[in-house]
Short mmCIF file of the C-alpha atoms (twelve columns), coordinates in Angstrom:
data_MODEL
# 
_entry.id   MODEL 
# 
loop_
_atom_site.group_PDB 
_atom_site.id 
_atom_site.type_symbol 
_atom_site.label_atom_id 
_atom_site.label_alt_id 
_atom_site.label_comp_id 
_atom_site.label_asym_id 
_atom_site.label_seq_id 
_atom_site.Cartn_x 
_atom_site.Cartn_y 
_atom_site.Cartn_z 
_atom_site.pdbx_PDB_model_num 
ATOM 1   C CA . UNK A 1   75.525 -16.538 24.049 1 
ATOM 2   C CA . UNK A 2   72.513 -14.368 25.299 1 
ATOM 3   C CA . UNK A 3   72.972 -11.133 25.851 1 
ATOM 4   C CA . UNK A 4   70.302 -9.281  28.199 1 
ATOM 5   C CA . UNK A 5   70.230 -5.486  27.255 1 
ATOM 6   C CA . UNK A 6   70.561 -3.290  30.367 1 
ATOM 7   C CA . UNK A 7   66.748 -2.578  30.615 1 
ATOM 8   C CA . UNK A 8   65.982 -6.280  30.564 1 
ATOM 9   C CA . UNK A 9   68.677 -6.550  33.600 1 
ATOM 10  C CA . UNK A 10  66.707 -3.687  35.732 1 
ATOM 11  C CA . UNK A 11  63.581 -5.465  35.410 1 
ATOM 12  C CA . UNK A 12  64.650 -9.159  36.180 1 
ATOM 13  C CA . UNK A 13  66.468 -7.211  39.333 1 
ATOM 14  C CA . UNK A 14  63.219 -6.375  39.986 1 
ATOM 15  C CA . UNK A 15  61.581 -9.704  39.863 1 
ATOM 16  C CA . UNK A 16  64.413 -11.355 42.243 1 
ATOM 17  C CA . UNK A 17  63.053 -9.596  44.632 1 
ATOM 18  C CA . UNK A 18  60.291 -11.828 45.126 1 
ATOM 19  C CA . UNK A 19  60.730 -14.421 47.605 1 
ATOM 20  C CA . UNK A 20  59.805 -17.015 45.763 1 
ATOM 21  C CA . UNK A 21  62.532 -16.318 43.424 1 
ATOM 22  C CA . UNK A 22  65.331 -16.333 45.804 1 
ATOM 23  C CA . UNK A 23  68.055 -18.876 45.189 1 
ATOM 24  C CA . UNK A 24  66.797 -19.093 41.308 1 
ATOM 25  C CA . UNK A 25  67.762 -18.518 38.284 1 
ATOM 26  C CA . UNK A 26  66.157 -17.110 34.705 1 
ATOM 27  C CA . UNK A 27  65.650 -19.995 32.597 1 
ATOM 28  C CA . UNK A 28  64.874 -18.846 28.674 1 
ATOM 29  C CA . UNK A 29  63.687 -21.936 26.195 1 
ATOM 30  C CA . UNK A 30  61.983 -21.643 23.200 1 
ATOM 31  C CA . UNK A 31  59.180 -23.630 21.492 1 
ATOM 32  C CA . UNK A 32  58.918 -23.827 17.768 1 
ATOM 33  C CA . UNK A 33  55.555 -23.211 16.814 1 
ATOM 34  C CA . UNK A 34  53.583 -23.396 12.624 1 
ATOM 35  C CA . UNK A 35  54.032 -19.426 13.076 1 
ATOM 36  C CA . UNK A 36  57.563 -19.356 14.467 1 
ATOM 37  C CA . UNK A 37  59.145 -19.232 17.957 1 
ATOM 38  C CA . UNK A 38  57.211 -18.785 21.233 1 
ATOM 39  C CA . UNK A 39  59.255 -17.493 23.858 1 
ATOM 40  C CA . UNK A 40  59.090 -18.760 27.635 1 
ATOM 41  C CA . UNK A 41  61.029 -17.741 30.661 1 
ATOM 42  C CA . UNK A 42  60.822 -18.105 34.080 1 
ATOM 43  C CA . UNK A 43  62.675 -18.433 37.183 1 
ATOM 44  C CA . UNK A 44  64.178 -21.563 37.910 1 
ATOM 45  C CA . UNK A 45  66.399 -24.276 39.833 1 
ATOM 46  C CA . UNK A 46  69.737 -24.719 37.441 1 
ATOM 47  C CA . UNK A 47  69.613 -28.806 36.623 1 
ATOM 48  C CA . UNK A 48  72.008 -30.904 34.854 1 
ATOM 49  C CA . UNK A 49  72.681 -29.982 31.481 1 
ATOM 50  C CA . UNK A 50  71.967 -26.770 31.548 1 
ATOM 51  C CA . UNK A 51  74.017 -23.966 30.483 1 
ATOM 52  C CA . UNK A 52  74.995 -21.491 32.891 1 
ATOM 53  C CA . UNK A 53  75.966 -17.678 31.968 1 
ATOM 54  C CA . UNK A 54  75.422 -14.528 32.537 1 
ATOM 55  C CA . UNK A 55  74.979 -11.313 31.161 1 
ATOM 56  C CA . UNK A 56  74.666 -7.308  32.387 1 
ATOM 57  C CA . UNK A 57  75.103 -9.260  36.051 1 
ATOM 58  C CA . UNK A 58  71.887 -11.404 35.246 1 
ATOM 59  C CA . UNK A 59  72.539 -15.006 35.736 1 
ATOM 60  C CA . UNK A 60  70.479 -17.325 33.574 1 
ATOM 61  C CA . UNK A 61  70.239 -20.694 32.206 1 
ATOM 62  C CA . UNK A 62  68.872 -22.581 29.623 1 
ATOM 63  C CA . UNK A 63  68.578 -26.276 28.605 1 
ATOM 64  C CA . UNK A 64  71.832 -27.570 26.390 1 
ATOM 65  C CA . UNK A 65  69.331 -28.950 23.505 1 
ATOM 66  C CA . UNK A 66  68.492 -25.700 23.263 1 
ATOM 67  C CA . UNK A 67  71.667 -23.786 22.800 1 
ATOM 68  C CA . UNK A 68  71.465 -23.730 18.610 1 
ATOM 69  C CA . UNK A 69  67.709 -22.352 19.071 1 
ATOM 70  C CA . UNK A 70  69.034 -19.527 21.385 1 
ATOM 71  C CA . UNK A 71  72.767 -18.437 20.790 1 
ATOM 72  C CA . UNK A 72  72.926 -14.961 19.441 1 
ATOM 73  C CA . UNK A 73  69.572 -14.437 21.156 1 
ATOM 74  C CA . UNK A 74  69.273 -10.523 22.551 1 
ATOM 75  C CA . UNK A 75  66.467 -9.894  25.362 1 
ATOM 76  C CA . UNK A 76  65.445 -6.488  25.504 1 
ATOM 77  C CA . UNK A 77  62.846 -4.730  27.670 1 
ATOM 78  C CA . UNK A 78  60.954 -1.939  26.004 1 
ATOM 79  C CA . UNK A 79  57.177 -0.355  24.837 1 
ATOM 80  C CA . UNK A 80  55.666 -2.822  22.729 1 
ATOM 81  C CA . UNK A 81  53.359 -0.952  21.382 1 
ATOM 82  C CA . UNK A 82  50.455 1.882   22.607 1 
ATOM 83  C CA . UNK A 83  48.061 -0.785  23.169 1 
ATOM 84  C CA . UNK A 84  50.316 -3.618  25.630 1 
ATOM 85  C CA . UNK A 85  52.571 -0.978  26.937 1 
ATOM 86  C CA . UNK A 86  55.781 -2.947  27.812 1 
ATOM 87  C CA . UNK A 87  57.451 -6.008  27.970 1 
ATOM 88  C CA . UNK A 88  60.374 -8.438  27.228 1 
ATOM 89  C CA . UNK A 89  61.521 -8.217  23.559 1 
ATOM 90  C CA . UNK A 90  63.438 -11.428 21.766 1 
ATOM 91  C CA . UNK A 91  65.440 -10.716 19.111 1 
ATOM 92  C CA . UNK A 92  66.751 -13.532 17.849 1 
ATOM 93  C CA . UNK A 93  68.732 -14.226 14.390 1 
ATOM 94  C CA . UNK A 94  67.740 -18.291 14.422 1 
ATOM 95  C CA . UNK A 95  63.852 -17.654 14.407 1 
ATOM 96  C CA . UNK A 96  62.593 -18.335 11.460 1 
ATOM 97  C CA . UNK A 97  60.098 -14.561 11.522 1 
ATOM 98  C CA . UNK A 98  63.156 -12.717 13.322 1 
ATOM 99  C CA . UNK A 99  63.590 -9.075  11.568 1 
ATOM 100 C CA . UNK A 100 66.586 -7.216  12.310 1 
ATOM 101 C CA . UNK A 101 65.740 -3.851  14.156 1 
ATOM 102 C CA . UNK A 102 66.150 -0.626  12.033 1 
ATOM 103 C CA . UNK A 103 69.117 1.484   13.182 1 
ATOM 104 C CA . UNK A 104 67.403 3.716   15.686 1 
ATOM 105 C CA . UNK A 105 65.286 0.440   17.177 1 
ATOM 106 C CA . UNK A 106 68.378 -1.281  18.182 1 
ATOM 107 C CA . UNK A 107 68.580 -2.372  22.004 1 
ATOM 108 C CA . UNK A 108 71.535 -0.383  23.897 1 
ATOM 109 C CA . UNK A 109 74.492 -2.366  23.548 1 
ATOM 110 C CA . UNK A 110 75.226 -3.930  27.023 1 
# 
């Protein structure tokens, strides 16, 4: 459904380890936007209908009315670019602006 590259993984690890993230889970959702999608996530309590996965031993969620918005989604963490440093990247095939990455910019395969 969503796959979370390896170097996404290590740096939601990280974030668990705040306290006020125990017991919670990563919740993605998108919101379409004039210029395409803005991305949002966060961590959590898992509520009903939600769909509940998980990838490279992340668990995650996401709201069922938004599973056509987000399946085939890949979250990568990487350098953005000089200026922002880095950050979460979201490739995803159903936004409207998405560009496939060129061969050598591909995430790691999980």
């Amino acid at each position: 459904m969503i796959t979370i590259t390896k170097n996404a993984a290590e740096e939601i690890g990280l974030s668990t380890q705040n306290p006020d993230a125990q017991g919670l889970n990563i919740r993605f959702a998108v919101e379409e936007t004039d210029e395409g999608f803005r991305y949002l996530m966060g961590f959590d309590e898992r509520s009903d209908g939600d769909i509940h996965l998980e990838s490279n031993g992340i668990e995650y969620v996401f709201s069922y009315s938004q599973k056509e918005l987000l399946e085939g989604m890949v979250v990568d963490f990487d350098e953005i670019d000089t200026e922002n440093g880095y950050g979460f990247i979201f490739m995803n095939p159903n936004d409207p602006n998405y560009v496939p990455p060129e061969e050598g910019d591909a995430p790691e395969k999980p």
